[in-house]
Coordinates of C-alpha atoms in Angstrom, one line a residue:
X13 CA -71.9 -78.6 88.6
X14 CA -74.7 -76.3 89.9
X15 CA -72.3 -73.5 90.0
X16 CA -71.3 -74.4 86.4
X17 CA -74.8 -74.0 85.1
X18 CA -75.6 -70.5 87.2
X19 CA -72.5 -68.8 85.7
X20 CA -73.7 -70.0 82.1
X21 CA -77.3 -69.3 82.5
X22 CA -78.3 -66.5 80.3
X23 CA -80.1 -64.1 82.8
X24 CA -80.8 -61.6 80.2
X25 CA -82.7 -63.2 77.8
X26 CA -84.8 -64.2 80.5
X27 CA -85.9 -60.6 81.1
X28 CA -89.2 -59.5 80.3
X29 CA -89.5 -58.2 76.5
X30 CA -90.4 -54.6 77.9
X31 CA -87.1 -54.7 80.3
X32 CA -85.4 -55.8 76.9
X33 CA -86.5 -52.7 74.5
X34 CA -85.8 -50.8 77.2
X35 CA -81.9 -51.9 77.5
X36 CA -82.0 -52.1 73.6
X37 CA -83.4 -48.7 73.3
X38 CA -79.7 -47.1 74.1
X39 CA -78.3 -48.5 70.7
X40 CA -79.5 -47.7 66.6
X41 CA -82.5 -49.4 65.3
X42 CA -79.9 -51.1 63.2
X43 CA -78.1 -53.2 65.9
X44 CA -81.5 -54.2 67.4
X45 CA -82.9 -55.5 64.6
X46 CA -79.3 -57.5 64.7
X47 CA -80.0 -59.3 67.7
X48 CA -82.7 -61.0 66.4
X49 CA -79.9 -64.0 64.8
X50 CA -78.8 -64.1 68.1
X51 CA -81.5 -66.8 69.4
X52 CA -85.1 -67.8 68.9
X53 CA -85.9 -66.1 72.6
X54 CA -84.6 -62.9 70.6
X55 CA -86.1 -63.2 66.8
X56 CA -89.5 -61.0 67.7
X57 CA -87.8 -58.5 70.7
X58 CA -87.0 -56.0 68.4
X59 CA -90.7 -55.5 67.3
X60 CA -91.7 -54.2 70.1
X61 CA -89.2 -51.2 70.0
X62 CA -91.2 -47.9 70.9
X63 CA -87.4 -46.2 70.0
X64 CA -86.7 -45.9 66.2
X65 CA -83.1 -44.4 65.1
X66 CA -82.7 -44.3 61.4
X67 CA -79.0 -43.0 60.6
X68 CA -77.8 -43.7 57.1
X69 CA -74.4 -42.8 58.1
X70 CA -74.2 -46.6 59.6
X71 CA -74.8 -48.2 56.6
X72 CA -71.9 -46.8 54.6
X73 CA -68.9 -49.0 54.2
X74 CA -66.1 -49.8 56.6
X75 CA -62.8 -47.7 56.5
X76 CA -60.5 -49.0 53.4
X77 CA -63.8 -49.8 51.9
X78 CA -64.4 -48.4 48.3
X79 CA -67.7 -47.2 46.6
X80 CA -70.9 -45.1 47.8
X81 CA -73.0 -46.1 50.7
X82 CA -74.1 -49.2 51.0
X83 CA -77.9 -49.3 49.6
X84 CA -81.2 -50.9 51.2
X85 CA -81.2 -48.2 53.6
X86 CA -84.9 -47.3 52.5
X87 CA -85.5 -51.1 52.1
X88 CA -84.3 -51.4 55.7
X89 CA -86.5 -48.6 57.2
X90 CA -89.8 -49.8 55.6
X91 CA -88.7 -53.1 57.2
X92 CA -88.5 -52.3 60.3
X93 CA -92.0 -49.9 60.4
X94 CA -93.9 -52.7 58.7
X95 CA -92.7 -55.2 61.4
X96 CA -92.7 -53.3 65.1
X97 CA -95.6 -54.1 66.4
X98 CA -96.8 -50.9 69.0
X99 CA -99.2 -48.1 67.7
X100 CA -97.3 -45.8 70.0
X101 CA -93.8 -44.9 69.6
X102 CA -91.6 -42.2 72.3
X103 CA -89.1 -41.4 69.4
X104 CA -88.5 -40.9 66.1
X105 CA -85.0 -40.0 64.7
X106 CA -84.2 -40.4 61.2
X107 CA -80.8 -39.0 59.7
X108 CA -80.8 -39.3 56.0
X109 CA -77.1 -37.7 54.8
X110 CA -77.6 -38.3 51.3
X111 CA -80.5 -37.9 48.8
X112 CA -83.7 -40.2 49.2
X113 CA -87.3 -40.4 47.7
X114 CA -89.2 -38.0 49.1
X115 CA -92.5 -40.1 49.0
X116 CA -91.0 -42.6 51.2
X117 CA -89.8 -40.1 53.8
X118 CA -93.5 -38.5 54.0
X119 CA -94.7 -41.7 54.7
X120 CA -91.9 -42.1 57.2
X121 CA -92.9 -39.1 59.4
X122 CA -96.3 -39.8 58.9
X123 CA -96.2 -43.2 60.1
X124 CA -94.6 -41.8 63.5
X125 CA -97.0 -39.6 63.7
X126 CA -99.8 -42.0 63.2
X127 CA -97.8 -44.3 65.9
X128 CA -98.1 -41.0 68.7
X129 CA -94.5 -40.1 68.7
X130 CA -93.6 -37.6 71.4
X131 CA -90.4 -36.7 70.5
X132 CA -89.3 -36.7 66.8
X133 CA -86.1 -35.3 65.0
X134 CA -85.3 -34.9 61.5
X135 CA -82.5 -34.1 59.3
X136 CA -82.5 -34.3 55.0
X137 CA -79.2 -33.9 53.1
X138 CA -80.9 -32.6 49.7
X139 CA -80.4 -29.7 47.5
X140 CA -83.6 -28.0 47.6
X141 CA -86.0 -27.5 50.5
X142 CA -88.4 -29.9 51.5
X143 CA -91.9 -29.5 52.9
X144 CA -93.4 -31.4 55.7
X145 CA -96.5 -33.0 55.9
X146 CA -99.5 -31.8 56.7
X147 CA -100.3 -34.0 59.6
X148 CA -97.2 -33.4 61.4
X149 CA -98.1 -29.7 61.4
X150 CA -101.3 -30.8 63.1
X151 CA -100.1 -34.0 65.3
X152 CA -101.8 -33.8 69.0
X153 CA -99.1 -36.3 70.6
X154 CA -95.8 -34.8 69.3
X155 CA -94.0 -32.8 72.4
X156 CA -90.3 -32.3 71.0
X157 CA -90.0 -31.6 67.4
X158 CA -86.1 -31.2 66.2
X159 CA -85.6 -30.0 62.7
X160 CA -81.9 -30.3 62.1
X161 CA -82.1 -29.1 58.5
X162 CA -83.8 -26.2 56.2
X163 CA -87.3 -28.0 55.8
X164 CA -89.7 -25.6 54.1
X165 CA -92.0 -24.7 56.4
X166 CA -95.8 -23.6 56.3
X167 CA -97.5 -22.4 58.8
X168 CA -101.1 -23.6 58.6
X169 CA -103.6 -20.3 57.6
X170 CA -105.4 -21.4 60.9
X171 CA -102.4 -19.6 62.9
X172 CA -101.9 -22.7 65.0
X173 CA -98.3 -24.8 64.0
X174 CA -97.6 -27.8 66.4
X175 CA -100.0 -27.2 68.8
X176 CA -98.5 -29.3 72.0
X177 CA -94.9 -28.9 70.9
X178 CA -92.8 -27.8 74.3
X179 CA -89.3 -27.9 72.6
X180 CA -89.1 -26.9 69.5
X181 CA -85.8 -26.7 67.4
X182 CA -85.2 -25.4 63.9
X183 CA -82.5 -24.7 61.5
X184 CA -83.4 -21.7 59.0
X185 CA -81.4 -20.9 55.8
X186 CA -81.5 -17.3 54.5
X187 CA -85.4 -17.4 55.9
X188 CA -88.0 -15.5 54.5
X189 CA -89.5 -13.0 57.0
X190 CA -92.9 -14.2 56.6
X191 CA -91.9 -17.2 58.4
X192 CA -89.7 -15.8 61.0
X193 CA -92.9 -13.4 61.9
X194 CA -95.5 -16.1 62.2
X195 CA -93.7 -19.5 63.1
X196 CA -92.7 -18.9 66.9
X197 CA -95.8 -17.1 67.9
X198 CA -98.0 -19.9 66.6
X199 CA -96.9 -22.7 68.9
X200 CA -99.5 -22.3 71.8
X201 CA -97.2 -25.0 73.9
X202 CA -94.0 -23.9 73.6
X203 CA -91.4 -24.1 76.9
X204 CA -88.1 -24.3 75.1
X205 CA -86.7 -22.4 71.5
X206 CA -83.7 -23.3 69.8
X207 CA -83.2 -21.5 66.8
X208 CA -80.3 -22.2 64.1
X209 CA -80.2 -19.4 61.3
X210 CA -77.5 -18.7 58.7
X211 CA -78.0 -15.4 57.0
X212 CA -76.5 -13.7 53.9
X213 CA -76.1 -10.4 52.0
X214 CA -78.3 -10.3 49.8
X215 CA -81.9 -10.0 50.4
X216 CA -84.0 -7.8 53.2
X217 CA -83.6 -7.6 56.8
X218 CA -84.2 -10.9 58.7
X219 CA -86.7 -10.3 61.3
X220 CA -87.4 -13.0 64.1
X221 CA -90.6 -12.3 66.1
X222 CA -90.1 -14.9 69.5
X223 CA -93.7 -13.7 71.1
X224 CA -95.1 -16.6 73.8
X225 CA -96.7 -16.7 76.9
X226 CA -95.2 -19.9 77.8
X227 CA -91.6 -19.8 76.5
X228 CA -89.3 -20.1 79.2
X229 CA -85.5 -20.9 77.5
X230 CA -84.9 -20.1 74.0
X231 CA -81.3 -20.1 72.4
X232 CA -80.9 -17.7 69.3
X233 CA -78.1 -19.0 66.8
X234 CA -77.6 -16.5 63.8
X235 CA -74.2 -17.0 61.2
X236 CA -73.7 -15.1 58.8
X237 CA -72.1 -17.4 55.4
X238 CA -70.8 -14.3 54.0
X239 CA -67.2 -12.9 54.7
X240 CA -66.1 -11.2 58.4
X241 CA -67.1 -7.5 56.6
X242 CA -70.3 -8.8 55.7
X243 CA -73.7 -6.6 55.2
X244 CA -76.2 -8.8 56.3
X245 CA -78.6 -7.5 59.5
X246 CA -81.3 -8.8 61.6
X247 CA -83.9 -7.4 63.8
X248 CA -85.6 -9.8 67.0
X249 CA -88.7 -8.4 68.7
X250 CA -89.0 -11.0 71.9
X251 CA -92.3 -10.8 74.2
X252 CA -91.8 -13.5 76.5
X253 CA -93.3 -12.9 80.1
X254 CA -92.4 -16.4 81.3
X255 CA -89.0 -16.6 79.6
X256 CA -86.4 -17.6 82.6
X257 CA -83.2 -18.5 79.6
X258 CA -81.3 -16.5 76.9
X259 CA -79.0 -17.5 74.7
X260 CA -77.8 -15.2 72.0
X261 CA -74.8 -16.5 70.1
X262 CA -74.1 -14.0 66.6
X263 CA -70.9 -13.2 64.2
X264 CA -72.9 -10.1 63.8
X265 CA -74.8 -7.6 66.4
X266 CA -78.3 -7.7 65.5
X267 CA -81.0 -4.9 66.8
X268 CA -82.9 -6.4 69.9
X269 CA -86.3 -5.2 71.4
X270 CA -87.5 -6.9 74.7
X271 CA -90.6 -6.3 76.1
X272 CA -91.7 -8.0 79.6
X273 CA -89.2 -10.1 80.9
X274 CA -90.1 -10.1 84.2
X275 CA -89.1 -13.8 84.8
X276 CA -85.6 -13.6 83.1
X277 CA -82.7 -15.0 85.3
X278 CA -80.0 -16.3 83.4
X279 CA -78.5 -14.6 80.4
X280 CA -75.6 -15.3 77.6
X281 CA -74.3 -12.5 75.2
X282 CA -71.9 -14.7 73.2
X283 CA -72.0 -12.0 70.2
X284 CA -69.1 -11.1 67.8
X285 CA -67.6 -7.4 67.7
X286 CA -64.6 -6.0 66.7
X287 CA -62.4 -2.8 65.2
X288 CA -63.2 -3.5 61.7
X289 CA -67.2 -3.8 62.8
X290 CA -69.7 -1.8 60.7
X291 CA -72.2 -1.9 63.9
X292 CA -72.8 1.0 66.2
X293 CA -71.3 -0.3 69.6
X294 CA -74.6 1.4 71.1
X295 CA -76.7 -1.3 70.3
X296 CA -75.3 -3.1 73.1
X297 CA -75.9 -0.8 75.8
X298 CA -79.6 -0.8 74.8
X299 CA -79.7 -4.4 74.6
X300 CA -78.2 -4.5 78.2
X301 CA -81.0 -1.8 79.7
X302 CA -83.5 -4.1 78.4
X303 CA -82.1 -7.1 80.1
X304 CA -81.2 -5.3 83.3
X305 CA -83.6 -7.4 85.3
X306 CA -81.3 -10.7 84.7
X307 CA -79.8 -12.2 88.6
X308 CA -77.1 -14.0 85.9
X309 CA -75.5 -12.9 83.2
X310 CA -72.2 -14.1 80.8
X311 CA -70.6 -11.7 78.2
X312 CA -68.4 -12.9 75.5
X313 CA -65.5 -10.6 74.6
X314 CA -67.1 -9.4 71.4
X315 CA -69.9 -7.9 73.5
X316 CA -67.1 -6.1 76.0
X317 CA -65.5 -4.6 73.1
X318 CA -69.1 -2.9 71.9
X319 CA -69.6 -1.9 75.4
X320 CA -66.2 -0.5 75.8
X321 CA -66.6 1.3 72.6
X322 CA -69.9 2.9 74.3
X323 CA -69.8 3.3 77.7
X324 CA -68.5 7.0 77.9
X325 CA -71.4 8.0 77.1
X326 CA -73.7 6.0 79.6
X327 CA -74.3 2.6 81.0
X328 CA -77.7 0.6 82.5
X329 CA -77.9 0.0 86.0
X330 CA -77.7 -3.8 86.9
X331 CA -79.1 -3.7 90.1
X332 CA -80.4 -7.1 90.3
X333 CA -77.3 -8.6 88.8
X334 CA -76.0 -11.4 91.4
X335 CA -73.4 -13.5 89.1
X336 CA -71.5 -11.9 86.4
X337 CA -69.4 -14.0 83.9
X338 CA -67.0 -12.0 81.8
X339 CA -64.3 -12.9 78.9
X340 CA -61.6 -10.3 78.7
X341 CA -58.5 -10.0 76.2
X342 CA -56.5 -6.7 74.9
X343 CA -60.0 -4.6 75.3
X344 CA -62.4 -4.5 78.0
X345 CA -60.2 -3.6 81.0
X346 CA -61.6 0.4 80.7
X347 CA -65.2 -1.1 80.9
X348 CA -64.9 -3.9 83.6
X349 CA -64.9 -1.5 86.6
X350 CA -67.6 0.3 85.3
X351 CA -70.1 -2.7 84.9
X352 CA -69.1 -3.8 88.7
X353 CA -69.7 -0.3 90.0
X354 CA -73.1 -0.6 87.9
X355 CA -74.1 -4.2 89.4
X356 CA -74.4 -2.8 93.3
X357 CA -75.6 -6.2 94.6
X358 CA -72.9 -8.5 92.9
X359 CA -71.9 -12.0 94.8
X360 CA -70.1 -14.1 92.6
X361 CA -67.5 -13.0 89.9
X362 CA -65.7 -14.6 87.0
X363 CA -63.1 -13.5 84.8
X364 CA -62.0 -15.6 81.6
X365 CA -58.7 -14.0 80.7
X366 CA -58.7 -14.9 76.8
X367 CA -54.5 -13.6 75.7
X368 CA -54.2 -14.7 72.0
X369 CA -52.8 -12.1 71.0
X370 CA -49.4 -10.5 71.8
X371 CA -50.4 -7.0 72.5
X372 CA -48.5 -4.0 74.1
X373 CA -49.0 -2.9 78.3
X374 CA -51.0 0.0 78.1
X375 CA -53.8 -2.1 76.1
X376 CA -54.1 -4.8 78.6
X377 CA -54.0 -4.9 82.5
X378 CA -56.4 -4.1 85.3
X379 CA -57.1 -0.2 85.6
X380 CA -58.2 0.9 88.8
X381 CA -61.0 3.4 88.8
X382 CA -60.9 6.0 91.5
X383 CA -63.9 4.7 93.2
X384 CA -64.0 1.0 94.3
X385 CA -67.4 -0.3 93.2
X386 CA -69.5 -1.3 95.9
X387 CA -70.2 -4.7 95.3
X388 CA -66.9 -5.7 96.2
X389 CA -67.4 -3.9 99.6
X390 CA -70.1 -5.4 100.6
X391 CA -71.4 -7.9 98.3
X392 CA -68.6 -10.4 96.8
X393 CA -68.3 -13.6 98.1
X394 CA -66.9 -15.6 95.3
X395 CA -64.0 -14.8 92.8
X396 CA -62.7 -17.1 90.4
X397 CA -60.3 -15.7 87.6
X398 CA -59.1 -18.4 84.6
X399 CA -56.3 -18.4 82.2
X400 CA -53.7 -17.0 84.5
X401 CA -50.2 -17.2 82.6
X402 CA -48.2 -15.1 85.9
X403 CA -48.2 -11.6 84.2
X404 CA -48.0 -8.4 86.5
X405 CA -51.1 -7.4 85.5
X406 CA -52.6 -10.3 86.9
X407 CA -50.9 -10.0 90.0
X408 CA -52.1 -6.4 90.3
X409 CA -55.9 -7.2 89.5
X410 CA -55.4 -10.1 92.6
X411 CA -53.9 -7.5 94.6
X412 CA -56.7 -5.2 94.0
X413 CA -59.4 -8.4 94.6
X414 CA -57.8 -9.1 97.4
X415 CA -57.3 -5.6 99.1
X416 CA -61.4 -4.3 98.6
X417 CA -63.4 -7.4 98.7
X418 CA -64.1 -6.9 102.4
X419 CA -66.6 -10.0 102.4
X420 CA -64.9 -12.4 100.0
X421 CA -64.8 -16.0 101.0
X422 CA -63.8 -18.2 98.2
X423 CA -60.9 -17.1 95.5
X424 CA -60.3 -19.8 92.7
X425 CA -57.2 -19.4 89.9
X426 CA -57.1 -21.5 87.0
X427 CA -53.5 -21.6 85.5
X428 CA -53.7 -21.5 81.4
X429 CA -52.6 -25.4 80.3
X430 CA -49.1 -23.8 79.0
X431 CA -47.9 -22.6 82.5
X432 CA -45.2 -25.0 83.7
X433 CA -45.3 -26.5 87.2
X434 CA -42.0 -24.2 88.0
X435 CA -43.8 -21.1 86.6
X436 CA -47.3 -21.7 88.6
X437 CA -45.4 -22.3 92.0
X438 CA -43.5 -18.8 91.4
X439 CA -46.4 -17.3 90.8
X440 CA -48.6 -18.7 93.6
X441 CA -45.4 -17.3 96.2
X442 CA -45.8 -14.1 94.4
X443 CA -49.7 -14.2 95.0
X444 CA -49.4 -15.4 99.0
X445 CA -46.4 -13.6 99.8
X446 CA -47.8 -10.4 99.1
X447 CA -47.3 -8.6 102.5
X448 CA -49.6 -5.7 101.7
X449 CA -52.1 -8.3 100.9
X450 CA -51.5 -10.7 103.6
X451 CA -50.7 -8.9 106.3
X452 CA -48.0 -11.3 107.5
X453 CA -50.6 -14.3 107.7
X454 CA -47.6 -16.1 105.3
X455 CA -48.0 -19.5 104.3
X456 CA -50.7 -20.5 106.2
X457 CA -51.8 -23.8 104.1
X458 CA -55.0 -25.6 104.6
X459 CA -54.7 -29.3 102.4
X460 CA -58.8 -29.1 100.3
X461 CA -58.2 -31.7 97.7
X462 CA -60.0 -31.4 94.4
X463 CA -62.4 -29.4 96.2
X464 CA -63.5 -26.0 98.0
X465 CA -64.5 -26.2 101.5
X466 CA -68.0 -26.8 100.7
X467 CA -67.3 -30.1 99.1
X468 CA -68.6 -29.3 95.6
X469 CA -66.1 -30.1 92.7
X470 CA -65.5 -26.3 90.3
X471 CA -65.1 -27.4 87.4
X472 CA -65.4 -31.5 85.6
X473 CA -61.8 -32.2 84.8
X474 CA -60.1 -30.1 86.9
X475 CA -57.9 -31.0 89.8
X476 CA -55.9 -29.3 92.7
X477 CA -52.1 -29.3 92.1
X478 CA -51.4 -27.3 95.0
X479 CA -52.9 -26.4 98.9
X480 CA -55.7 -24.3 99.4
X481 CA -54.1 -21.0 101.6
X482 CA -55.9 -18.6 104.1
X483 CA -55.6 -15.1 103.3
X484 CA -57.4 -12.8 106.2
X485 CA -60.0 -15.8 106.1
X486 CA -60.5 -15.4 102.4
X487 CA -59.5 -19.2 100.9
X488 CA -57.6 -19.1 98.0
X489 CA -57.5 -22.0 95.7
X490 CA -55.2 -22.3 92.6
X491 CA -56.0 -24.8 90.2
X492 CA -54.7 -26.3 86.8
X493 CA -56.8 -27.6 84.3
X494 CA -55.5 -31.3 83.5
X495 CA -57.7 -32.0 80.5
X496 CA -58.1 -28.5 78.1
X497 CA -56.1 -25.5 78.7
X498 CA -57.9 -22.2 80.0
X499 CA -57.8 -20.3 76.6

């Protein structure tokens, strides 16, 4: 009988209130408030929430359901402020996908502004822009501020706009340049920048000014809703001593000025350029020369192809350059030995072989310069190379790795998803058996499952289909991707 009673004991509701909110905190403001039916020990918990997530998207009908969303969403928001009980709330999300009075959601933000929210995000489905209020402009307690749609934005004539904000994201709509100037160099707080911005061709240059003393990872987002020959240009002036992060993702190669980045580490150029591009390739080289103090850096393909197009003529040193990231397809090849002879101090190397398109021998493969870039001599310890389908330019760029990498420790080789098991183990024995290569080492197999010798996993989702193998000391590792396909 007494074990009877301990396994139907309800040890949860017996849980302090604040242990409560805090497990409830994990699910919408719209399933706590549900668990008030569930007993009297749980009619008031949900008034102490100090987590508030308002998404209309739950309150629309069940699949095989007819009609528009269900209504009371306002009714159920005002509800829920008017009856938690603390004067300070963490978080404020609210996720409004269809129309709603725009009183009501100014009173909204301003109650969880009153309430001391730290973090609050916002996103408004409506057809215009809409203006946020004043005291949300001005809030001491607010340290993450998301703005997931075009809100019209002002930035108060006093120069200061969210004064302890640290993370800061926004989503900007054909912006106005007298915004783009003024909005990021008026948040004296700011640590983190995410910035969203879709861009069309009409209207002047869009110019972003990113100028902070204490920004140190910003992410710069810019579409363009036009067509793929589209006209539309942008300019970015950043001035960001402390900034550690970039991020520049574009369909289009803007004009980039840097000044002082002295603390810059880790850099992404995920920027579109092509054939048909009405962008002088240049601009990338001179946006590499101004990043040239980066230890990190990770180039799309799009920015391969604009180097490649303008590297005759000269290329940056990238002296300080310790981990290089690269995505190659048809073009690239020319410019690949040219960026490791320019990184001197290179240690790790990737290379994302991206084949979409069918496209003839002399336009892809490995070309061997006539100097071997010194980084591989001396420097290179790590090689991993993705996307491997078993073509003979693959095998000659391993070859190559292989031969002049006097110092390399680790090799990894992701098979693309569409390799067969049959086709991967003929082209591992094509890899190993390489008597140039190997020296007659052979087959010499060392079992590392799902794992390099170091014990620290490559890649989440990834597992070892076949042995690890010792090449002059160098351990090669080939692996398959068992969840997405190396594309």
């Amino acid at each position: 009988m007494q074990n009877q009673t301990e396994v139907k004991a309800d040890r949860i509701s017996a849980l302090p209130d604040s242990v409560l909110c805090h497990i409830l905190s994990y699910l919408p403001t719209k399933n706590v408030v549900a668990t008030s039916i569930l007993a009297r020990r749980w009619k008031l918990v949900w008034t102490s929430l100090q987590k508030l997530y308002f998404d209309d998207r739950q309150s629309r009908r069940l699949p095989g359901m007819m009609g528009d969303p269900m209504p009371r969403f306002e009714d159920f928001v005002e509800r829920v402020l008017t009856g938690t009980q603390p004067t300070n709330i963490t978080t404020f999300f609210m996720h409004c996908s269809r129309p709603v009075d725009l009183s009501s959601f100014h009173l909204w933000v301003c109650s969880a502004v009153r309430r001391n929210a730290r973090e609050i995000e916002l996103y408004l489905d409506q057809n215009h822009r809409v203006e946020l209020p004043e005291e949300l402009y001005v809030s001491p307690s607010v340290e993450v501020l998301k703005l997931m749609s075009d809100f019209l934005i002002k930035v108060p004539a006093g120069g200061t706009c969210f004064p302890n904000v640290k993370i800061l994201t926004v989503q900007l709509e054909s912006p106005e340049n007298t915004l783009t100037e003024k909005l990021f160099c008026s948040c004296p707080s700011l640590e983190e920048l995410s910035i969203q911005a879709y861009l069309n061709d009409e209207g002047p240059t869009t110019k972003f000014v990113i100028s902070s003393s204490t920004l140190k990872r910003c992410t710069l987002w810019v579409a363009t809703e036009g067509e793929m020959f589209t006209q539309a240009e942008y300019k970015v002036r950043i001035t960001t001593p402390s900034l550690e992060r970039l991020h520049i993702m574009s369909d289009i190669f803007g004009k980039f000025l840097v000044h002082d980045l002295n603390s810059l580490t880790d850099v992404i150029l995920d920027i579109v350029y092509g054939e048909w591009s009405r962008v002088d390739p240049n601009r990338s080289i001179q946006l590499l020369q101004q990043l040239n103090n980066t230890t990190s850096l990770t180039v799309s393909y799009g920015m391969l192809c604009a180097l490649d197009h303008a590297y005759h003529k000269w290329f940056p040193a990238l002296s300080h350059l310790q981990h290089l990231e690269v995505a190659v397809r048809a073009i690239g090849w020319a410019v690949l030995p040219v960026i490791l002879s320019s990184s001197v101090h290179l240690q790790s190397l990737v290379l994302r072989k991206q084949s979409r398109f069918a496209v003839t021998e002399e336009q892809f493969g490995w070309i061997e310069g006539d100097i071997v870039p010194n980084c591989l001599l001396e420097h290179v310890k790590k090689i991993e190379i993705t996307g491997v389908e078993g073509d003979e330019d693959e095998l000659i760029l391993v070859e190559y790795l292989l031969k002049y990498s006097s110092v390399l420790e680790v090799m990894v080789i992701f098979f693309k998803g569409s390799v067969s098991k049959l086709e991967r183990r003929d082209i591992e024995r094509s890899i190993l058996q390489c008597e140039r290569i190997l020296g007659g080492v052979g087959e010499n197999f060392l079992y590392m499952p799902s794992s390099l010798p170091d014990g620290d996993n490559i890649v989440e989702g990834v597992s070892v289909f076949s042995v690890h193998a010792c090449v002059y000391g160098i351990v090669v590792a080939f692996y398959m991707k068992t969840i997405a396909s190396c594309n």
